[in-house]
PDB file of C-alpha atoms and ligand atoms in Angstrom:
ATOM      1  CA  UNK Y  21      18.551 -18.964 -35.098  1.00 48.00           C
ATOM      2  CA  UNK Y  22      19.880 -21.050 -31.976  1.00 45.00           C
ATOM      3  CA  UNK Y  23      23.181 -20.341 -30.512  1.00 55.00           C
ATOM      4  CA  UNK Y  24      25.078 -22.037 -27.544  1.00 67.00           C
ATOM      5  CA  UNK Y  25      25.066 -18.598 -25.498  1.00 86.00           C
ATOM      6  CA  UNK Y  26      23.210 -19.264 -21.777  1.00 95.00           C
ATOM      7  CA  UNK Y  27      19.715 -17.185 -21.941  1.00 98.00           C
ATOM      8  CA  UNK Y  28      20.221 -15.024 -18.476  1.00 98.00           C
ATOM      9  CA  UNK Y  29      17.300 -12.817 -17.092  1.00 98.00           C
ATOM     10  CA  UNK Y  30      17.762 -10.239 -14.605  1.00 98.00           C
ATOM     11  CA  UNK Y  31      15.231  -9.956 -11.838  1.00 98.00           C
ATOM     12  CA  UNK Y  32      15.166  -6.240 -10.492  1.00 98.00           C
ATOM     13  CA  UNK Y  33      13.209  -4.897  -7.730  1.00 98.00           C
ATOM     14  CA  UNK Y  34      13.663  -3.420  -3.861  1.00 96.00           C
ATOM     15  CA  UNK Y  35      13.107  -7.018  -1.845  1.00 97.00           C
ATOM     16  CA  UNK Y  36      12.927  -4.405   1.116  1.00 97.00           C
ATOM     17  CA  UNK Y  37      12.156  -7.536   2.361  1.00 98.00           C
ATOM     18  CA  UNK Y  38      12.393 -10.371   0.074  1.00 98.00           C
ATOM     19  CA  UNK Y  39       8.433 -12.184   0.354  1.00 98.00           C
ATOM     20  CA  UNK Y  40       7.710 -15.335  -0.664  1.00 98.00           C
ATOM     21  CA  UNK Y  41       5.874 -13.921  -3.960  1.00 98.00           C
ATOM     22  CA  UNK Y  42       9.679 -13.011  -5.110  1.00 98.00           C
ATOM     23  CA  UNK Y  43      10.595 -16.458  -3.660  1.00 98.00           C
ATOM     24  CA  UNK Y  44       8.181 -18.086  -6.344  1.00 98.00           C
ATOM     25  CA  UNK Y  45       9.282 -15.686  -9.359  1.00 98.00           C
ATOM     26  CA  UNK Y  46      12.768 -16.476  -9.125  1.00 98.00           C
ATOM     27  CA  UNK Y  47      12.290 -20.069  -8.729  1.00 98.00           C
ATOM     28  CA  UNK Y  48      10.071 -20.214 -11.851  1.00 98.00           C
ATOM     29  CA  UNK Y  49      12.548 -17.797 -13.744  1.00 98.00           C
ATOM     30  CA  UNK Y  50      15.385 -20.311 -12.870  1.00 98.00           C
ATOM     31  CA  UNK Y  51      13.284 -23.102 -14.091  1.00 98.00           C
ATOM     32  CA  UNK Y  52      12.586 -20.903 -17.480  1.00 98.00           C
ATOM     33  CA  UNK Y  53      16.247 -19.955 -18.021  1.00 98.00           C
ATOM     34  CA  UNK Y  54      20.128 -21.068 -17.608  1.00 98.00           C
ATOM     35  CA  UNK Y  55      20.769 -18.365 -14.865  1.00 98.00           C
ATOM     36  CA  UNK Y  56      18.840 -15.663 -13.482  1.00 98.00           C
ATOM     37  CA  UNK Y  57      20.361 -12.656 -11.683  1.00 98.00           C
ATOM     38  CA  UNK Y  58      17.934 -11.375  -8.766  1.00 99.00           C
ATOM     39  CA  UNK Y  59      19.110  -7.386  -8.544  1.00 98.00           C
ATOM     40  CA  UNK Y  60      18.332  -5.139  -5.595  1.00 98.00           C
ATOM     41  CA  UNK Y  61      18.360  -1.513  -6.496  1.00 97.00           C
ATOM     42  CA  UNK Y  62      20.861  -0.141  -4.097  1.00 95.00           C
ATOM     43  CA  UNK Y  63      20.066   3.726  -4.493  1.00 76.00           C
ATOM     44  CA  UNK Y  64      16.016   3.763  -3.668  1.00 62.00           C
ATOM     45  CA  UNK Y  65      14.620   7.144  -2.983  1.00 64.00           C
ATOM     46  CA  UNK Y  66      12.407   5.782  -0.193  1.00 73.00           C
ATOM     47  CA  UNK Y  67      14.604   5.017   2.990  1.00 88.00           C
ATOM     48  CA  UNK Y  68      14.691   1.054   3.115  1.00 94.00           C
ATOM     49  CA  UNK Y  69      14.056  -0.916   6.296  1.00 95.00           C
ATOM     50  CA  UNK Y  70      17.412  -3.247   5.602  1.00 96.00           C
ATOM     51  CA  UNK Y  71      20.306  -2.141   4.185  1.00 96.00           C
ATOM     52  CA  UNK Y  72      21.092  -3.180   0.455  1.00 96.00           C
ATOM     53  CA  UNK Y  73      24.057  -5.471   1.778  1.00 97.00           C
ATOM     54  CA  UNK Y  74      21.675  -6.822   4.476  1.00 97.00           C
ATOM     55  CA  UNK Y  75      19.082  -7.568   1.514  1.00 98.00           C
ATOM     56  CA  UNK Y  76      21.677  -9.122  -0.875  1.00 98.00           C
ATOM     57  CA  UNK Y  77      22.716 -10.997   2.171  1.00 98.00           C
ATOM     58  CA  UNK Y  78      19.143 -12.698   3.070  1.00 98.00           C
ATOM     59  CA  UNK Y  79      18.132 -13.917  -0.350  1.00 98.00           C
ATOM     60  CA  UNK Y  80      22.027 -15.471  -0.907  1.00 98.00           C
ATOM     61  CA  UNK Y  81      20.734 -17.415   2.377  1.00 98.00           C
ATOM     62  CA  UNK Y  82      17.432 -18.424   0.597  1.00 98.00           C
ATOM     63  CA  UNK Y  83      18.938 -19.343  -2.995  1.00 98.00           C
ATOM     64  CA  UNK Y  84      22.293 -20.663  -1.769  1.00 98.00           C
ATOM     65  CA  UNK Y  85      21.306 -24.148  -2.750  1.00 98.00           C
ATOM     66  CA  UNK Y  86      20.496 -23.017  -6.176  1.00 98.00           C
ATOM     67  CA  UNK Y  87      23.301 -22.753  -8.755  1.00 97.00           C
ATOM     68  CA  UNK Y  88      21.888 -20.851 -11.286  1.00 98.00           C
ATOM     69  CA  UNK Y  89      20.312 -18.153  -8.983  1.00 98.00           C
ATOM     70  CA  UNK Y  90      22.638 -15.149  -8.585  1.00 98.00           C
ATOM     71  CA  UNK Y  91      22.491 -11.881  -6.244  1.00 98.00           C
ATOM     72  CA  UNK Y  92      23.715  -8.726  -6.037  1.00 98.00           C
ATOM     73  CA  UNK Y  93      23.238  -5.474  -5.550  1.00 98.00           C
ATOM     74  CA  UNK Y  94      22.765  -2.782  -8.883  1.00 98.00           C
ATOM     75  CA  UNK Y  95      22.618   1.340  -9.250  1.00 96.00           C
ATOM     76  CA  UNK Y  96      21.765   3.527 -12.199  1.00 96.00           C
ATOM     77  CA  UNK Y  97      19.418   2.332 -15.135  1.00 98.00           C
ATOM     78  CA  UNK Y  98      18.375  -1.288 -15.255  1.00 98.00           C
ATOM     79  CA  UNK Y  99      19.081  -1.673 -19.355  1.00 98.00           C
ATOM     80  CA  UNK Y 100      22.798  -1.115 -18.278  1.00 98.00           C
ATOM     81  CA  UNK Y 101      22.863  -3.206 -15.833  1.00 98.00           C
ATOM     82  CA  UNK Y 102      21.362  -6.158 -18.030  1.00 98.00           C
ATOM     83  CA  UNK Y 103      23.588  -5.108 -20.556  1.00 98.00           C
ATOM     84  CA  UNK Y 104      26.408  -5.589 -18.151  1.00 98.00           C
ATOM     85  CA  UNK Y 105      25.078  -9.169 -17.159  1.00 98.00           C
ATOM     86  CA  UNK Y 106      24.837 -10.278 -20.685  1.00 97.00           C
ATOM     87  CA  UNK Y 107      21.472 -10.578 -19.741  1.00 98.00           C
ATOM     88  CA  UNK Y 108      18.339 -10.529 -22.585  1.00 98.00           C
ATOM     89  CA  UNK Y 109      15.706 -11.036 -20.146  1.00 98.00           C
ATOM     90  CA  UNK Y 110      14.184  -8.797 -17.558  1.00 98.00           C
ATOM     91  CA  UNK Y 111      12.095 -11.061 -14.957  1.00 98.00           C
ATOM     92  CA  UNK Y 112       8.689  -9.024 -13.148  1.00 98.00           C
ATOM     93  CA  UNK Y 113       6.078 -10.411 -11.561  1.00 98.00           C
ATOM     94  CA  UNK Y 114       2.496  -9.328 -12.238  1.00 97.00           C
ATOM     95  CA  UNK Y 115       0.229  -9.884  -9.167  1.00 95.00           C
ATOM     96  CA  UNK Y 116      -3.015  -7.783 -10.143  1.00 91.00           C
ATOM     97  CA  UNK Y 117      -4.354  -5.870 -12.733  1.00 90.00           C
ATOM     98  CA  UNK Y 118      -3.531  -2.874 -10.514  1.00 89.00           C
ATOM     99  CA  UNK Y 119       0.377  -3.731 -11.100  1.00 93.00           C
ATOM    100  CA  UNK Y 120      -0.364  -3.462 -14.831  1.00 95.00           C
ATOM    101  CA  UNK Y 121      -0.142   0.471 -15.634  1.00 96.00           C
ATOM    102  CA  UNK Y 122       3.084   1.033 -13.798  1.00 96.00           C
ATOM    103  CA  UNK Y 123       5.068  -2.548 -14.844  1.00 98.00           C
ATOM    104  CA  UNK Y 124       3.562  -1.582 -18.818  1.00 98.00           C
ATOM    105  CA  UNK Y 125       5.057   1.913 -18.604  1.00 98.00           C
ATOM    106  CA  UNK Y 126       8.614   0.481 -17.238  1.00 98.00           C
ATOM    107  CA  UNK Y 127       8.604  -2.201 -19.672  1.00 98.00           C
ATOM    108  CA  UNK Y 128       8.164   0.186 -22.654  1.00 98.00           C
ATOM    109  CA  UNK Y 129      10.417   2.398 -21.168  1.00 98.00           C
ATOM    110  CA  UNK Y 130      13.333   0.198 -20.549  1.00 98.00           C
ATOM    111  CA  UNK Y 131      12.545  -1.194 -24.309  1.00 98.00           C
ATOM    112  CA  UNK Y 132      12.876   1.960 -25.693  1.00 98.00           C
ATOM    113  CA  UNK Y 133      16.263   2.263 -23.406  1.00 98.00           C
ATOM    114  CA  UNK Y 134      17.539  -1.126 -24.439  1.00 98.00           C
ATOM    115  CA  UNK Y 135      15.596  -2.481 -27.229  1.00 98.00           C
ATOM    116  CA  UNK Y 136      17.276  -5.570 -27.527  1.00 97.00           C
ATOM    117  CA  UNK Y 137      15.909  -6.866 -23.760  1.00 98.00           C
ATOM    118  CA  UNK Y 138      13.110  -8.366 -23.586  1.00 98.00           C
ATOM    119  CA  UNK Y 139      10.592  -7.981 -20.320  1.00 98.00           C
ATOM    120  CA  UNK Y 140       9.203 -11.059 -19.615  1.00 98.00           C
ATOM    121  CA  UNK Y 141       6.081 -10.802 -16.673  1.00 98.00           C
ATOM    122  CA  UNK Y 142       5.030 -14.335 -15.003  1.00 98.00           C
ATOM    123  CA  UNK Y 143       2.127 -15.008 -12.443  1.00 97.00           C
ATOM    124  CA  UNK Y 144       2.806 -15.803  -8.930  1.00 97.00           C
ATOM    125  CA  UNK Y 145       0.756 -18.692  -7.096  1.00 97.00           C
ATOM    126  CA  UNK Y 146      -2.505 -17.696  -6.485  1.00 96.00           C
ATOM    127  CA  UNK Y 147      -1.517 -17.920  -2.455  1.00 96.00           C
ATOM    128  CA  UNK Y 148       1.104 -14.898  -2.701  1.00 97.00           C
ATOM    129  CA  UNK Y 149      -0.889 -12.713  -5.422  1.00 96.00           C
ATOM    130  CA  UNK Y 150      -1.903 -10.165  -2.036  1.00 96.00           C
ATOM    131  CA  UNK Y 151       1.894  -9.840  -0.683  1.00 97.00           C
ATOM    132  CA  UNK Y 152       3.993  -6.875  -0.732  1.00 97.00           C
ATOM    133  CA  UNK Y 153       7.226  -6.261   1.074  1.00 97.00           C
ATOM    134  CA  UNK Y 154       5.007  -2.721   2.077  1.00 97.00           C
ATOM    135  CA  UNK Y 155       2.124  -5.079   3.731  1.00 98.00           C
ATOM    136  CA  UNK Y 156       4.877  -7.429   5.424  1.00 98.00           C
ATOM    137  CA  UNK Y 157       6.479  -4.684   7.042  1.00 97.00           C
ATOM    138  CA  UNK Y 158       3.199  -3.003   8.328  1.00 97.00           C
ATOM    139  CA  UNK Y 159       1.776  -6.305   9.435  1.00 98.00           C
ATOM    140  CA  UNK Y 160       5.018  -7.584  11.380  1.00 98.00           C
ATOM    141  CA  UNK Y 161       5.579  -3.449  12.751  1.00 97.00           C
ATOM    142  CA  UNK Y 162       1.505  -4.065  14.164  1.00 97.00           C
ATOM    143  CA  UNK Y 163       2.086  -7.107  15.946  1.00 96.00           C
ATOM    144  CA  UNK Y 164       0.318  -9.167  13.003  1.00 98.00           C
ATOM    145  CA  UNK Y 165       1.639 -12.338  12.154  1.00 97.00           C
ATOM    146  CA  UNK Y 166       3.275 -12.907   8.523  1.00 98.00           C
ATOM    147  CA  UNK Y 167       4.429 -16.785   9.043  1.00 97.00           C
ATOM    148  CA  UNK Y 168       4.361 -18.563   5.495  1.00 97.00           C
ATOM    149  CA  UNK Y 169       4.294 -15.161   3.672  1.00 98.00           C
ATOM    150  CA  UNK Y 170       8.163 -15.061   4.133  1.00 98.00           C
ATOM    151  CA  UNK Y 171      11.024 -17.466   4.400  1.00 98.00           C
ATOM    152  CA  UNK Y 172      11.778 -18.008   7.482  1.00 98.00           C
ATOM    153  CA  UNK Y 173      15.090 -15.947   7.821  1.00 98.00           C
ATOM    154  CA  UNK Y 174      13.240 -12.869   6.560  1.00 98.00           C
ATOM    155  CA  UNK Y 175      10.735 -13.335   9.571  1.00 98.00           C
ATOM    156  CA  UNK Y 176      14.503 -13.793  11.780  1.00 98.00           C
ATOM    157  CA  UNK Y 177      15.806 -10.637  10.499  1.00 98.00           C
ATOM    158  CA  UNK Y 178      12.774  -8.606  11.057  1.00 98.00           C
ATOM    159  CA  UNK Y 179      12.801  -9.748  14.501  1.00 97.00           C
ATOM    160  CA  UNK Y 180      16.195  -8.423  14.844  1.00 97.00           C
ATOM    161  CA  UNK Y 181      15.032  -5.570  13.392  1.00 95.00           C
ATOM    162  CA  UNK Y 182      12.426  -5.220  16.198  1.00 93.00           C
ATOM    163  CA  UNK Y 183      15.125  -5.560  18.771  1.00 93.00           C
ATOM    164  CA  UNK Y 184      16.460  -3.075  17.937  1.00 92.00           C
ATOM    165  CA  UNK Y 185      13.790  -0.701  17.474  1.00 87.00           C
ATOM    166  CA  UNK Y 186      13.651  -0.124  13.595  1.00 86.00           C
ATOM    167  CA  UNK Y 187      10.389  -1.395  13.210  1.00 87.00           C
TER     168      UNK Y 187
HETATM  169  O1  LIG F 212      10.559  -3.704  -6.336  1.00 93.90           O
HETATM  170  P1  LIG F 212      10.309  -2.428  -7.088  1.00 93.90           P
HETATM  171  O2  LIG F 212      10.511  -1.248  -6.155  1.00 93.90           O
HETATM  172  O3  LIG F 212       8.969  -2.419  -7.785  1.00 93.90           O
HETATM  173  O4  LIG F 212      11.435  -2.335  -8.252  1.00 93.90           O
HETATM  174  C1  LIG F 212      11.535  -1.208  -9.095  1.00 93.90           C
HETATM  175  C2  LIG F 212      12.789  -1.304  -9.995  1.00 93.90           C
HETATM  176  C3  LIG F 212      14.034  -1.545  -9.153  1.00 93.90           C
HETATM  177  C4  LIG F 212      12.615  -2.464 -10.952  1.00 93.90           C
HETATM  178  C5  LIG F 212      12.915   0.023 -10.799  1.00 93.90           C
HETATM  179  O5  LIG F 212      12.818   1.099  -9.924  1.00 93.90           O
HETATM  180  C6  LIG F 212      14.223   0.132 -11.580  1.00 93.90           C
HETATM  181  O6  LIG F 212      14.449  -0.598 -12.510  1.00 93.90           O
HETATM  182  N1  LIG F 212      15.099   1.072 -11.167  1.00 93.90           N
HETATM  183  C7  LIG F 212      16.398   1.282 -11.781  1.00 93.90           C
HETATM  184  C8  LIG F 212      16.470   2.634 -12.499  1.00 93.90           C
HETATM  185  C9  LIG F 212      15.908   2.537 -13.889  1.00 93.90           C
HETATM  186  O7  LIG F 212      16.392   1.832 -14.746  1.00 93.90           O
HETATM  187  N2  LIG F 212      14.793   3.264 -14.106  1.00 93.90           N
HETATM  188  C10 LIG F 212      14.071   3.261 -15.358  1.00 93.90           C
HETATM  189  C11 LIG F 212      13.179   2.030 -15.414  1.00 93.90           C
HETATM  190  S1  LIG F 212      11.788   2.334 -16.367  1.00 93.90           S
END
C-alpha cells in the first residue's frame, strides 16, 4: 500500500575523510529517495584523522547545493538512530566482494535490531570501486597524489592537516 510519507534512508559510515566513492553513493541515494541523511559515527574506537564536527562540516560544503541531502553527526546503535530520522532505509555501498562478509553480517544484525529497516547496498562507478578513506590518508601522508579521488575541499583540508603536522 502507498502512502504520502517521504521514503528517507540514512547513510552511516566514518567519512574519516569523505572520498569520492561516498560522493557517488549519496548522490545516487538522493536520486533513489525523497531525502537521505549521510551520518558520521561520532564515537569510533579508532582515533580519526578529523574531528566528527570537522567531518560533518566538509561534506555540508560538498552537498550544500543539494536539498534533500542532510548531515550530521550520530552515537550509539544505528537502528535508533534511523528510527529517530523516520528513516526505513539504510544506504551502504558495496565496492568488492571482499566488503561482502562484514556489510552481510551488519545488515542482518541491524535487521534483527530493527526489523522494520531495510539495508539497501548500491554499486559505486567502476572508477571509485579501489578507494578507501584508509588508502586516501596513506597515499596523501606518503607524498602520493589523490587528485580526482576526493572533492576538492577534502584534498584542502588534508593539506591543512599537513600543516599542521597530523598527517
Ligand atoms: O564507514 P564505516 O566505518 O564502515 O561505518 C561503520 C558504521 C558506522 C556503519 C558502523 O560501525 C555502525 O553502524 N556503527 C554504529 C553502532 C551500531 O549500530 N553497531 C551495530 C551495527 S551492526
Amino acid at each position: 500500500m502507498s502512502t504520502n510519507r517521504e521514503r528517507v534512508a540514512v547513510f552511516p559510515g566514518s567519512f574519516d575523510p569523505l572520498t569520492n566513492g561516498h560522493v557517488d553513493i549519496i548522490l545516487r541515494g538522493a536520486r533513489l529517495f525523497d531525502r537521505i541523511v549521510v551520518a558520521i559515527l561520532r564515537n569510533a574506537e579508532k582515533s580519526p584523522l578529523f574531528t566528527p564536527e570537522e567531518r560533518v562540516d566538509t561534506v555540508r560544503d560538498v552537498f550544500q547545493d543539494n536539498p534533500n541531502v542532510e548531515v550530521e553527526s550520530f552515537e550509539g546503535l544505528l537502528v535508533d538512530y534511523a528510527g529517530q530520522k523516520q528513516a526505513s532505509v539504510i544506504v551502504r555501498g558495496l565496492r568488492a566482494v571482499s566488503d561482502f562478509e562484514f556489510e552481510l553480517q551488519m545488515a542482518l544484525m541491524n535487521r534483527r535490531l530493527g526489523p522494520a529497516i531495510e539495508t539497501v547496498f548500491m554499486m559505486p562507478a567502476e572508477q571509485y570501486t579501489y578507494v578507501s578513506s584508509r588508502l586516501i590518508k596513506e597515499v596523501f601522508a606518503l607524498g602520493g597524489p589523490i587528485t580526482g579521488l576526493v572533492p576538492e575541499v577534502v584534498e584542502v583540508r588534508l593539506r591543512e592537516k599537513r600543516a599542521q603536522n597530523r598527517v
